[in-house]
Amino acid sequence: MDAAVSQPQHQEDVERTLQQGFRLLRFPPALEQAFLQSLYAERTIKLVLAAVISSGLFSSILLTDLLMSDSPIRLGLMLRMGLFAPFVLTTAWLMHRMARPRLTEWLVAPMALVACAIVCLLALVGAQGLVFAKLTELMVIVIYVGVFTRFWPMVAIAVGAMAMQQATAAAIPGLEPGLQQGNTLLMITTLSFSLYASYVREHNARLTYLMGEREQALRASIHQGNQQLQDMARTDALTGVPNRRAFDEAMAQHLAAPPAPAMALLMVDVDHFKAYNDLHGHQAGDRCLCEVASTLSACLRRPMDMLARWGGEEFVVMLSRADEATARQVAERICTAVAERGMAHGRSPTAPVVTVSVGVAMWRATQPVDAEAWLQAADAALYEAKAAGRHRVVMHHDCGGSA
């Protein structure tokens, strides 16, 4: 799906999700993927760092195993450093290498459950009186992973940790029921707070993402609206070509830039346009101006050339990097092309169709130029063309010397 289609759909999903809520911490599929992808790099770094730290912390708890006999300490060393540490570091490497955000989040669960299983095993082989003290380590694991784990992986960890705690306590006969019940209550309390904290944290992260997407869309809409207003302020409403304001800005930019070898300014006037309006009506006159603007635009050589409506039935053309021969060629092409449009003009003494007159003023980089003087030179050339009978091109002396 291309961006033009997917972006509106994305914003629609954002608004609908904000309205309907997301109590189960799930977005529509495409939005869910975008959310996970937006945080993937940051989350991967955080999860990998947490995994590496957990490997060191879990191994350091070997000190608690010293409360037991020599056999459990050797078993603890093997399980904590020989099994858990390589497993966690391998999983962290997979997190870093994979580009699957959802799977990366769920890889926290097997690491936490392996740690819980090791704790329960050490509790079973240790001194019977220290079983529940040892099982307290499960709560430490739950609290630790609850700090950075997403809610649904945390649910899986909570269910697994609780099942292991209950199974371990049930596997040791003769334990004081009060101790077992108290440890279970502490475990349930720990899991409840961890799940609640995980839920609130992820809910806030998702809400922040949705609000950010809405704000970004609003900014884009405002920017687009401002751009449209700017374009409208620089575009002639009738013909669709740039207006005088846009032309003035473009001319200022051209004159401020490194000079081209030569440039030309063409003033174009529709011959006997008032008579055309009087005969055919103003609506026909508007259509005529649109046809002329379209014809002039087609006569330009390249994007750097610019056409604008100067006012009324007058247009102006700026040709960049154009010598006198090129400017005359373009001006003659404009005259010919407009006449060949064949727009009937019943009151023109010049021709039976709509024609234009063109005045051309040159500017060379070797001479200083003033924008107003340049425009006046082109206008003077246009006046000469109209005085000489119209439907023709007149070249004026350039602004710095003779053409």
C-alpha positions as a LaTeX table, in Angstrom:
\begin{tabular}{lrrr}
\hline
Residue & $x$ (\AA) & $y$ (\AA) & $z$ (\AA) \\
\hline
Met1 & 0.00 & 0.00 & 0.00 \\
Asp2 & 1.49 & 3.36 & $-1.00$ \\
Ala3 & 1.93 & 6.28 & 1.38 \\
Ala4 & $-0.98$ & 8.23 & $-0.12$ \\
Val5 & $-3.35$ & 5.42 & 0.87 \\
Ser6 & $-1.77$ & 4.16 & 4.09 \\
Gln7 & $-1.35$ & 7.53 & 5.81 \\
Pro8 & $-5.09$ & 8.42 & 5.86 \\
Gln9 & $-5.87$ & 4.87 & 7.00 \\
His10 & $-3.24$ & 5.16 & 9.72 \\
Gln11 & $-4.77$ & 8.39 & 11.02 \\
Glu12 & $-8.23$ & 6.85 & 10.87 \\
Asp13 & $-6.99$ & 3.94 & 13.01 \\
Val14 & $-5.44$ & 6.40 & 15.47 \\
Glu15 & $-8.66$ & 8.39 & 15.90 \\
Arg16 & $-10.85$ & 5.31 & 16.15 \\
Thr17 & $-8.56$ & 3.74 & 18.74 \\
Leu18 & $-8.53$ & 6.92 & 20.83 \\
Gln19 & $-12.32$ & 6.98 & 20.76 \\
Gln20 & $-12.88$ & 3.29 & 21.47 \\
Gly21 & $-10.01$ & 2.79 & 23.89 \\
Phe22 & $-7.59$ & $-0.13$ & 24.12 \\
Arg23 & $-8.19$ & $-1.86$ & 27.43 \\
Leu24 & $-6.61$ & $-5.08$ & 26.19 \\
Leu25 & $-3.51$ & $-3.11$ & 25.14 \\
Arg26 & $-3.89$ & $-3.97$ & 21.47 \\
Phe27 & $-4.29$ & $-1.73$ & 18.44 \\
Pro28 & $-5.60$ & $-2.63$ & 14.97 \\
Pro29 & $-2.93$ & $-4.77$ & 13.24 \\
Ala30 & $-1.37$ & $-2.07$ & 11.07 \\
Leu31 & $-1.35$ & 0.45 & 13.91 \\
Glu32 & 0.02 & $-2.13$ & 16.33 \\
Gln33 & 2.90 & $-2.85$ & 13.97 \\
Ala34 & 3.61 & 0.86 & 13.58 \\
Phe35 & 3.60 & 1.34 & 17.36 \\
Leu36 & 5.99 & $-1.54$ & 18.00 \\
Gln37 & 8.26 & $-0.44$ & 15.16 \\
Ser38 & 8.40 & 3.16 & 16.39 \\
Leu39 & 9.88 & 2.04 & 19.74 \\
Tyr40 & 11.83 & $-0.95$ & 18.47 \\
Ala41 & 15.32 & 0.53 & 18.58 \\
Glu42 & 14.87 & 2.06 & 22.03 \\
Arg43 & 13.16 & $-1.01$ & 23.45 \\
Thr44 & 15.78 & $-3.38$ & 22.05 \\
Ile45 & 18.60 & $-1.45$ & 23.73 \\
Lys46 & 16.68 & $-1.37$ & 27.01 \\
Leu47 & 15.82 & $-5.09$ & 26.94 \\
Val48 & 19.32 & $-6.19$ & 25.96 \\
Leu49 & 20.84 & $-4.06$ & 28.72 \\
Ala50 & 18.33 & $-5.42$ & 31.26 \\
Ala51 & 19.13 & $-8.99$ & 30.19 \\
Val52 & 22.87 & $-8.50$ & 30.59 \\
Ile53 & 22.40 & $-6.89$ & 34.02 \\
Ser54 & 20.07 & $-9.68$ & 35.11 \\
Ser55 & 22.72 & $-12.25$ & 34.23 \\
Gly56 & 25.17 & $-10.58$ & 36.60 \\
Leu57 & 22.64 & $-10.01$ & 39.36 \\
Phe58 & 21.28 & $-13.54$ & 39.24 \\
Ser59 & 24.78 & $-14.98$ & 39.44 \\
Ser60 & 25.68 & $-12.73$ & 42.38 \\
Ile61 & 22.83 & $-14.23$ & 44.44 \\
Leu62 & 25.09 & $-17.28$ & 44.81 \\
Leu63 & 25.89 & $-15.73$ & 48.16 \\
Thr64 & 22.46 & $-16.76$ & 49.42 \\
Asp65 & 23.17 & $-20.34$ & 48.42 \\
Leu66 & 25.96 & $-20.42$ & 50.99 \\
Leu67 & 23.26 & $-20.77$ & 53.64 \\
Met68 & 22.76 & $-24.28$ & 52.31 \\
Ser69 & 25.09 & $-27.26$ & 52.12 \\
Asp70 & 28.07 & $-27.72$ & 49.77 \\
Ser71 & 26.05 & $-29.66$ & 47.24 \\
Pro72 & 23.49 & $-26.88$ & 46.54 \\
Ile73 & 26.22 & $-24.26$ & 46.21 \\
Arg74 & 27.89 & $-26.30$ & 43.49 \\
Leu75 & 24.50 & $-26.88$ & 41.84 \\
Gly76 & 23.70 & $-23.17$ & 42.17 \\
Leu77 & 26.98 & $-22.25$ & 40.53 \\
Met78 & 26.28 & $-24.62$ & 37.65 \\
Leu79 & 22.68 & $-23.46$ & 37.16 \\
Arg80 & 23.22 & $-19.74$ & 37.64 \\
Met81 & 26.48 & $-19.26$ & 35.78 \\
Gly82 & 26.68 & $-22.37$ & 33.62 \\
Leu83 & 23.06 & $-22.43$ & 32.43 \\
Phe84 & 21.27 & $-19.15$ & 33.07 \\
Ala85 & 24.04 & $-16.72$ & 32.07 \\
Pro86 & 24.72 & $-18.32$ & 28.63 \\
Phe87 & 20.98 & $-18.66$ & 27.99 \\
Val88 & 20.29 & $-15.01$ & 28.81 \\
Leu89 & 23.27 & $-13.70$ & 26.84 \\
Thr90 & 22.25 & $-15.80$ & 23.81 \\
Thr91 & 18.69 & $-14.49$ & 24.05 \\
Ala92 & 20.00 & $-10.92$ & 24.33 \\
Trp93 & 22.05 & $-11.49$ & 21.17 \\
Leu94 & 18.91 & $-12.71$ & 19.38 \\
Met95 & 17.07 & $-9.59$ & 20.53 \\
His96 & 19.78 & $-7.44$ & 19.03 \\
Arg97 & 19.96 & $-9.35$ & 15.75 \\
Met98 & 16.26 & $-9.83$ & 15.03 \\
Ala99 & 14.01 & $-7.22$ & 13.49 \\
Arg100 & 10.76 & $-8.56$ & 14.96 \\
Pro101 & 9.52 & $-6.17$ & 17.66 \\
Arg102 & 6.68 & $-8.38$ & 18.95 \\
Leu103 & 8.91 & $-11.44$ & 19.36 \\
Thr104 & 11.58 & $-9.33$ & 21.04 \\
Glu105 & 9.10 & $-8.31$ & 23.72 \\
Trp106 & 8.09 & $-11.93$ & 24.38 \\
Leu107 & 11.68 & $-13.16$ & 24.72 \\
Val108 & 11.69 & $-11.63$ & 28.20 \\
Ala109 & 9.26 & $-14.32$ & 29.37 \\
Pro110 & 11.47 & $-17.41$ & 28.83 \\
Met111 & 14.42 & $-15.69$ & 30.51 \\
Ala112 & 12.33 & $-14.85$ & 33.59 \\
Leu113 & 10.74 & $-18.31$ & 33.74 \\
Val114 & 14.12 & $-20.06$ & 33.48 \\
Ala115 & 15.32 & $-17.95$ & 36.41 \\
Cys116 & 12.20 & $-18.88$ & 38.39 \\
Ala117 & 12.70 & $-22.58$ & 37.62 \\
Ile118 & 16.31 & $-22.43$ & 38.84 \\
Val119 & 15.23 & $-20.77$ & 42.09 \\
Cys120 & 12.55 & $-23.40$ & 42.71 \\
Leu121 & 14.99 & $-26.24$ & 42.00 \\
Leu122 & 17.54 & $-24.80$ & 44.44 \\
Ala123 & 14.78 & $-24.39$ & 47.01 \\
Leu124 & 13.85 & $-28.08$ & 46.68 \\
Val125 & 17.40 & $-29.36$ & 47.22 \\
Gly126 & 18.26 & $-26.89$ & 49.96 \\
Ala127 & 17.57 & $-26.92$ & 53.66 \\
Gln128 & 13.88 & $-27.51$ & 54.32 \\
Gly129 & 13.59 & $-24.68$ & 56.82 \\
Leu130 & 14.84 & $-22.17$ & 54.29 \\
Val131 & 12.48 & $-23.10$ & 51.45 \\
Phe132 & 10.18 & $-20.11$ & 51.78 \\
Ala133 & 13.09 & $-17.78$ & 52.36 \\
Lys134 & 14.54 & $-19.09$ & 49.12 \\
Leu135 & 11.20 & $-18.74$ & 47.30 \\
Thr136 & 11.24 & $-15.06$ & 48.20 \\
Glu137 & 13.77 & $-14.76$ & 45.38 \\
Leu138 & 10.87 & $-15.37$ & 43.00 \\
Met139 & 9.38 & $-12.07$ & 44.11 \\
Val140 & 12.66 & $-10.31$ & 43.42 \\
Ile141 & 12.64 & $-11.74$ & 39.88 \\
Val142 & 9.03 & $-10.66$ & 39.31 \\
Ile143 & 9.69 & $-7.13$ & 40.57 \\
Tyr144 & 12.82 & $-6.83$ & 38.42 \\
Val145 & 11.23 & $-7.96$ & 35.16 \\
Gly146 & 8.07 & $-6.00$ & 35.90 \\
Val147 & 10.05 & $-2.77$ & 35.57 \\
Phe148 & 10.55 & $-3.13$ & 31.80 \\
Thr149 & 8.28 & $-5.96$ & 30.55 \\
Arg150 & 5.14 & $-5.41$ & 28.48 \\
Phe151 & 1.86 & $-6.39$ & 30.11 \\
Trp152 & 0.97 & $-9.60$ & 28.28 \\
Pro153 & 4.45 & $-11.15$ & 28.55 \\
Met154 & 4.26 & $-10.14$ & 32.21 \\
Val155 & 1.00 & $-12.05$ & 32.56 \\
Ala156 & 2.73 & $-15.18$ & 31.23 \\
Ile157 & 5.61 & $-14.65$ & 33.68 \\
Ala158 & 3.19 & $-14.15$ & 36.58 \\
Val159 & 1.23 & $-17.32$ & 35.80 \\
Gly160 & 4.42 & $-19.36$ & 35.42 \\
Ala161 & 6.05 & $-17.97$ & 38.58 \\
Met162 & 2.91 & $-18.57$ & 40.64 \\
Ala163 & 2.57 & $-22.15$ & 39.38 \\
Met164 & 6.21 & $-22.89$ & 40.17 \\
Gln165 & 5.90 & $-21.39$ & 43.65 \\
Gln166 & 2.85 & $-23.49$ & 44.43 \\
Ala167 & 4.34 & $-26.66$ & 42.97 \\
Thr168 & 7.57 & $-26.21$ & 44.93 \\
Ala169 & 5.76 & $-25.61$ & 48.21 \\
Ala170 & 3.52 & $-28.65$ & 47.62 \\
Ala171 & 6.52 & $-30.86$ & 46.84 \\
Ile172 & 8.03 & $-30.42$ & 50.31 \\
Pro173 & 6.09 & $-32.35$ & 53.01 \\
Gly174 & 5.69 & $-31.25$ & 56.58 \\
Leu175 & 5.86 & $-27.53$ & 56.01 \\
Glu176 & 4.02 & $-25.17$ & 58.34 \\
Pro177 & 0.70 & $-24.25$ & 56.63 \\
Gly178 & 0.88 & $-20.69$ & 57.93 \\
Leu179 & 4.26 & $-20.15$ & 56.31 \\
Gln180 & 2.99 & $-21.54$ & 53.03 \\
Gln181 & $-0.12$ & $-19.37$ & 53.08 \\
Gly182 & 1.86 & $-16.29$ & 54.05 \\
Asn183 & 4.39 & $-16.86$ & 51.26 \\
Thr184 & 1.58 & $-17.39$ & 48.78 \\
Leu185 & $-0.12$ & $-14.18$ & 49.87 \\
Leu186 & 3.14 & $-12.25$ & 49.47 \\
Met187 & 3.61 & $-13.77$ & 46.03 \\
Ile188 & 0.07 & $-12.83$ & 44.96 \\
Thr189 & 0.56 & $-9.28$ & 46.25 \\
Thr190 & 3.87 & $-8.92$ & 44.44 \\
Leu191 & 2.42 & $-10.24$ & 41.19 \\
Ser192 & $-0.63$ & $-7.97$ & 41.48 \\
Phe193 & 1.41 & $-4.81$ & 41.93 \\
Ser194 & 3.84 & $-5.83$ & 39.17 \\
Leu195 & 1.00 & $-6.54$ & 36.73 \\
Tyr196 & $-0.74$ & $-3.29$ & 37.61 \\
Ala197 & 2.45 & $-1.27$ & 37.16 \\
Ser198 & 3.18 & $-3.03$ & 33.85 \\
Tyr199 & $-0.35$ & $-2.38$ & 32.60 \\
Val200 & $-0.35$ & 1.30 & 33.53 \\
Arg201 & 3.10 & 1.85 & 32.06 \\
Glu202 & 2.24 & 0.23 & 28.73 \\
His203 & $-1.16$ & 1.92 & 28.58 \\
Asn204 & 0.50 & 5.30 & 29.07 \\
Ala205 & 3.14 & 4.47 & 26.44 \\
Arg206 & 0.44 & 3.55 & 23.93 \\
Leu207 & $-1.63$ & 6.62 & 24.75 \\
Thr208 & 1.45 & 8.83 & 24.36 \\
Tyr209 & 2.11 & 7.25 & 20.97 \\
Leu210 & $-1.47$ & 7.85 & 19.79 \\
Met211 & $-1.48$ & 11.45 & 20.98 \\
Gly212 & 1.88 & 12.00 & 19.29 \\
Glu213 & 0.53 & 10.62 & 16.02 \\
Arg214 & $-2.53$ & 12.84 & 16.30 \\
Glu215 & $-0.37$ & 15.90 & 16.99 \\
Gln216 & 1.92 & 15.05 & 14.10 \\
Ala217 & $-1.08$ & 14.69 & 11.76 \\
Leu218 & $-2.48$ & 18.01 & 13.01 \\
Arg219 & 0.84 & 19.75 & 12.39 \\
Ala220 & 1.04 & 18.25 & 8.92 \\
Ser221 & $-2.52$ & 19.39 & 8.21 \\
Ile222 & $-1.76$ & 22.92 & 9.41 \\
His223 & 1.43 & 23.00 & 7.36 \\
Gln224 & $-0.43$ & 21.77 & 4.30 \\
Gly225 & $-3.15$ & 24.37 & 4.84 \\
Asn226 & $-0.58$ & 27.15 & 5.22 \\
Gln227 & 1.18 & 25.94 & 2.10 \\
Gln228 & $-2.09$ & 25.98 & 0.19 \\
Leu229 & $-2.80$ & 29.50 & 1.39 \\
Gln230 & 0.67 & 30.60 & 0.32 \\
Asp231 & 0.18 & 28.98 & $-3.07$ \\
Met232 & $-3.20$ & 30.67 & $-3.44$ \\
Ala233 & $-1.65$ & 34.02 & $-2.54$ \\
Arg234 & 0.90 & 33.54 & $-5.34$ \\
Thr235 & $-1.42$ & 32.07 & $-7.98$ \\
Asp236 & $-3.79$ & 33.86 & $-10.33$ \\
Ala237 & $-7.26$ & 32.56 & $-9.51$ \\
Leu238 & $-8.50$ & 32.72 & $-13.11$ \\
Thr239 & $-5.67$ & 31.30 & $-15.20$ \\
Gly240 & $-3.86$ & 29.19 & $-12.60$ \\
Val241 & $-0.45$ & 30.67 & $-13.46$ \\
Pro242 & 1.64 & 32.61 & $-10.92$ \\
Asn243 & 0.46 & 36.12 & $-10.18$ \\
Arg244 & 2.33 & 39.41 & $-10.01$ \\
Arg245 & 3.37 & 38.89 & $-6.40$ \\
Ala246 & 4.93 & 35.53 & $-7.21$ \\
Phe247 & 6.69 & 37.02 & $-10.22$ \\
Asp248 & 8.16 & 39.87 & $-8.18$ \\
Glu249 & 9.54 & 37.37 & $-5.66$ \\
Ala250 & 10.98 & 35.16 & $-8.40$ \\
Met251 & 12.60 & 38.12 & $-10.13$ \\
Ala252 & 14.18 & 39.24 & $-6.84$ \\
Gln253 & 15.58 & 35.75 & $-6.33$ \\
His254 & 16.96 & 35.61 & $-9.87$ \\
Leu255 & 18.66 & 38.96 & $-9.56$ \\
Ala256 & 20.09 & 38.08 & $-6.13$ \\
Ala257 & 21.52 & 34.76 & $-7.36$ \\
Pro258 & 24.83 & 34.38 & $-9.20$ \\
Pro259 & 24.20 & 36.08 & $-12.56$ \\
Ala260 & 23.39 & 34.13 & $-15.70$ \\
Pro261 & 25.15 & 35.18 & $-18.92$ \\
Ala262 & 21.94 & 36.83 & $-20.12$ \\
Met263 & 18.22 & 36.89 & $-19.36$ \\
Ala264 & 15.16 & 38.14 & $-21.18$ \\
Leu265 & 11.90 & 39.69 & $-20.03$ \\
Leu266 & 8.81 & 39.40 & $-22.26$ \\
Met267 & 5.69 & 41.50 & $-21.78$ \\
Val268 & 2.71 & 39.94 & $-23.59$ \\
Asp269 & $-0.59$ & 41.71 & $-24.23$ \\
Val270 & $-3.75$ & 40.28 & $-25.80$ \\
Asp271 & $-4.62$ & 42.47 & $-28.76$ \\
His272 & $-7.96$ & 44.35 & $-28.64$ \\
Phe273 & $-9.11$ & 42.41 & $-25.60$ \\
Lys274 & $-11.69$ & 45.00 & $-24.54$ \\
Ala275 & $-13.38$ & 44.67 & $-27.92$ \\
Tyr276 & $-13.35$ & 40.90 & $-27.49$ \\
Asn277 & $-15.08$ & 41.24 & $-24.12$ \\
Asp278 & $-17.64$ & 43.66 & $-25.49$ \\
Leu279 & $-18.55$ & 41.29 & $-28.32$ \\
His280 & $-18.36$ & 37.89 & $-26.66$ \\
Gly281 & $-19.00$ & 38.70 & $-22.99$ \\
His282 & $-16.84$ & 38.51 & $-19.90$ \\
Gln283 & $-17.18$ & 34.75 & $-19.46$ \\
Ala284 & $-15.82$ & 34.22 & $-22.95$ \\
Gly285 & $-13.11$ & 36.75 & $-22.13$ \\
Asp286 & $-12.11$ & 34.72 & $-19.07$ \\
Arg287 & $-11.94$ & 31.58 & $-21.20$ \\
Cys288 & $-9.81$ & 33.46 & $-23.71$ \\
Leu289 & $-7.31$ & 34.51 & $-21.03$ \\
Cys290 & $-7.10$ & 30.92 & $-19.81$ \\
Glu291 & $-6.39$ & 29.72 & $-23.35$ \\
Val292 & $-3.70$ & 32.35 & $-23.80$ \\
Ala293 & $-2.08$ & 31.44 & $-20.46$ \\
Ser294 & $-2.06$ & 27.76 & $-21.42$ \\
Thr295 & $-0.50$ & 28.59 & $-24.79$ \\
Leu296 & 2.22 & 30.76 & $-23.24$ \\
Ser297 & 3.06 & 28.07 & $-20.71$ \\
Ala298 & 3.48 & 25.52 & $-23.50$ \\
Cys299 & 5.91 & 27.84 & $-25.27$ \\
Leu300 & 8.37 & 28.02 & $-22.38$ \\
Arg301 & 11.58 & 26.07 & $-22.76$ \\
Arg302 & 12.35 & 24.74 & $-19.30$ \\
Pro303 & 11.22 & 24.87 & $-15.64$ \\
Met304 & 13.55 & 27.78 & $-14.85$ \\
Asp305 & 11.56 & 30.02 & $-17.19$ \\
Met306 & 8.59 & 31.69 & $-15.55$ \\
Leu307 & 5.19 & 32.87 & $-16.73$ \\
Ala308 & 2.91 & 35.10 & $-14.67$ \\
Arg309 & $-0.25$ & 37.11 & $-15.18$ \\
Trp310 & 0.76 & 40.73 & $-14.84$ \\
Gly311 & $-2.76$ & 42.09 & $-14.71$ \\
Gly312 & $-5.83$ & 42.33 & $-16.92$ \\
Glu313 & $-4.91$ & 40.93 & $-20.34$ \\
Glu314 & $-1.15$ & 41.27 & $-19.80$ \\
Phe315 & 1.28 & 38.45 & $-19.05$ \\
Val316 & 4.99 & 38.52 & $-18.31$ \\
Val317 & 7.61 & 35.88 & $-19.09$ \\
Met318 & 11.14 & 35.69 & $-17.67$ \\
Leu319 & 13.61 & 33.57 & $-19.61$ \\
Ser320 & 16.74 & 32.53 & $-17.71$ \\
Arg321 & 19.97 & 32.00 & $-19.61$ \\
Ala322 & 18.54 & 33.35 & $-22.86$ \\
Asp323 & 20.45 & 35.38 & $-25.43$ \\
Glu324 & 18.78 & 37.78 & $-27.85$ \\
Ala325 & 18.25 & 35.13 & $-30.54$ \\
Thr326 & 16.62 & 32.73 & $-28.08$ \\
Ala327 & 14.40 & 35.43 & $-26.63$ \\
Arg328 & 13.21 & 36.48 & $-30.09$ \\
Gln329 & 12.57 & 32.86 & $-31.03$ \\
Val330 & 10.42 & 32.27 & $-27.93$ \\
Ala331 & 8.53 & 35.55 & $-28.46$ \\
Glu332 & 7.82 & 34.69 & $-32.11$ \\
Arg333 & 6.69 & 31.21 & $-31.08$ \\
Ile334 & 4.27 & 32.79 & $-28.60$ \\
Cys335 & 2.77 & 35.05 & $-31.25$ \\
Thr336 & 2.36 & 32.19 & $-33.70$ \\
Ala337 & 0.99 & 29.72 & $-31.15$ \\
Val338 & $-1.71$ & 32.09 & $-29.85$ \\
Ala339 & $-2.87$ & 32.89 & $-33.37$ \\
Glu340 & $-2.92$ & 29.20 & $-34.28$ \\
Arg341 & $-5.33$ & 28.57 & $-31.42$ \\
Gly342 & $-7.93$ & 30.04 & $-33.78$ \\
Met343 & $-10.03$ & 31.84 & $-31.16$ \\
Ala344 & $-12.39$ & 33.93 & $-33.31$ \\
His345 & $-12.24$ & 37.69 & $-32.72$ \\
Gly346 & $-14.94$ & 39.46 & $-34.73$ \\
Arg347 & $-13.91$ & 42.99 & $-33.75$ \\
Ser348 & $-10.14$ & 42.83 & $-34.14$ \\
Pro349 & $-8.75$ & 45.09 & $-36.88$ \\
Thr350 & $-5.52$ & 43.10 & $-36.67$ \\
Ala351 & $-6.68$ & 39.56 & $-37.45$ \\
Pro352 & $-9.87$ & 37.49 & $-37.41$ \\
Val353 & $-8.52$ & 35.53 & $-34.44$ \\
Val354 & $-7.11$ & 36.45 & $-31.04$ \\
Thr355 & $-3.48$ & 37.57 & $-31.29$ \\
Val356 & $-0.86$ & 38.97 & $-28.92$ \\
Ser357 & 1.87 & 41.58 & $-29.02$ \\
Val358 & 5.21 & 40.96 & $-27.31$ \\
Gly359 & 7.84 & 43.38 & $-26.00$ \\
Val360 & 11.26 & 41.96 & $-25.14$ \\
Ala361 & 13.95 & 43.50 & $-22.93$ \\
Met362 & 17.36 & 41.86 & $-22.55$ \\
Trp363 & 19.76 & 41.91 & $-19.63$ \\
Arg364 & 23.37 & 40.81 & $-19.66$ \\
Ala365 & 25.40 & 39.84 & $-16.60$ \\
Thr366 & 28.12 & 42.33 & $-17.59$ \\
Gln367 & 25.78 & 45.24 & $-16.88$ \\
Pro368 & 24.06 & 46.30 & $-13.64$ \\
Val369 & 20.28 & 46.04 & $-13.73$ \\
Asp370 & 17.42 & 47.47 & $-11.79$ \\
Ala371 & 14.24 & 45.36 & $-11.72$ \\
Glu372 & 11.98 & 48.36 & $-12.25$ \\
Ala373 & 14.08 & 49.62 & $-15.16$ \\
Trp374 & 14.04 & 46.16 & $-16.72$ \\
Leu375 & 10.25 & 45.99 & $-16.50$ \\
Gln376 & 9.92 & 49.49 & $-17.92$ \\
Ala377 & 12.13 & 48.51 & $-20.85$ \\
Ala378 & 9.95 & 45.48 & $-21.63$ \\
Asp379 & 6.81 & 47.57 & $-21.29$ \\
Ala380 & 8.24 & 50.19 & $-23.64$ \\
Ala381 & 8.98 & 47.46 & $-26.20$ \\
Leu382 & 5.41 & 46.21 & $-25.85$ \\
Tyr383 & 4.10 & 49.74 & $-26.43$ \\
Glu384 & 6.16 & 49.95 & $-29.61$ \\
Ala385 & 4.75 & 46.60 & $-30.81$ \\
Lys386 & 1.19 & 47.80 & $-30.26$ \\
Ala387 & 1.90 & 51.15 & $-31.91$ \\
Ala388 & 3.40 & 49.39 & $-34.93$ \\
Gly389 & 0.19 & 47.46 & $-35.61$ \\
Arg390 & 0.14 & 44.67 & $-32.96$ \\
His391 & 0.58 & 40.91 & $-33.44$ \\
Arg392 & 4.35 & 41.30 & $-33.53$ \\
Val393 & 7.55 & 41.20 & $-31.48$ \\
Val394 & 9.67 & 44.24 & $-30.68$ \\
Met395 & 13.10 & 43.97 & $-29.08$ \\
His396 & 14.11 & 46.82 & $-26.78$ \\
His397 & 17.62 & 47.97 & $-25.99$ \\
Asp398 & 18.84 & 45.98 & $-22.97$ \\
Cys399 & 19.11 & 47.58 & $-19.55$ \\
Gly400 & 22.84 & 48.02 & $-19.63$ \\
Gly401 & 23.53 & 48.80 & $-23.23$ \\
Ser402 & 22.38 & 48.06 & $-26.73$ \\
Ala403 & 20.86 & 44.72 & $-27.53$ \\
\hline
\end{tabular}
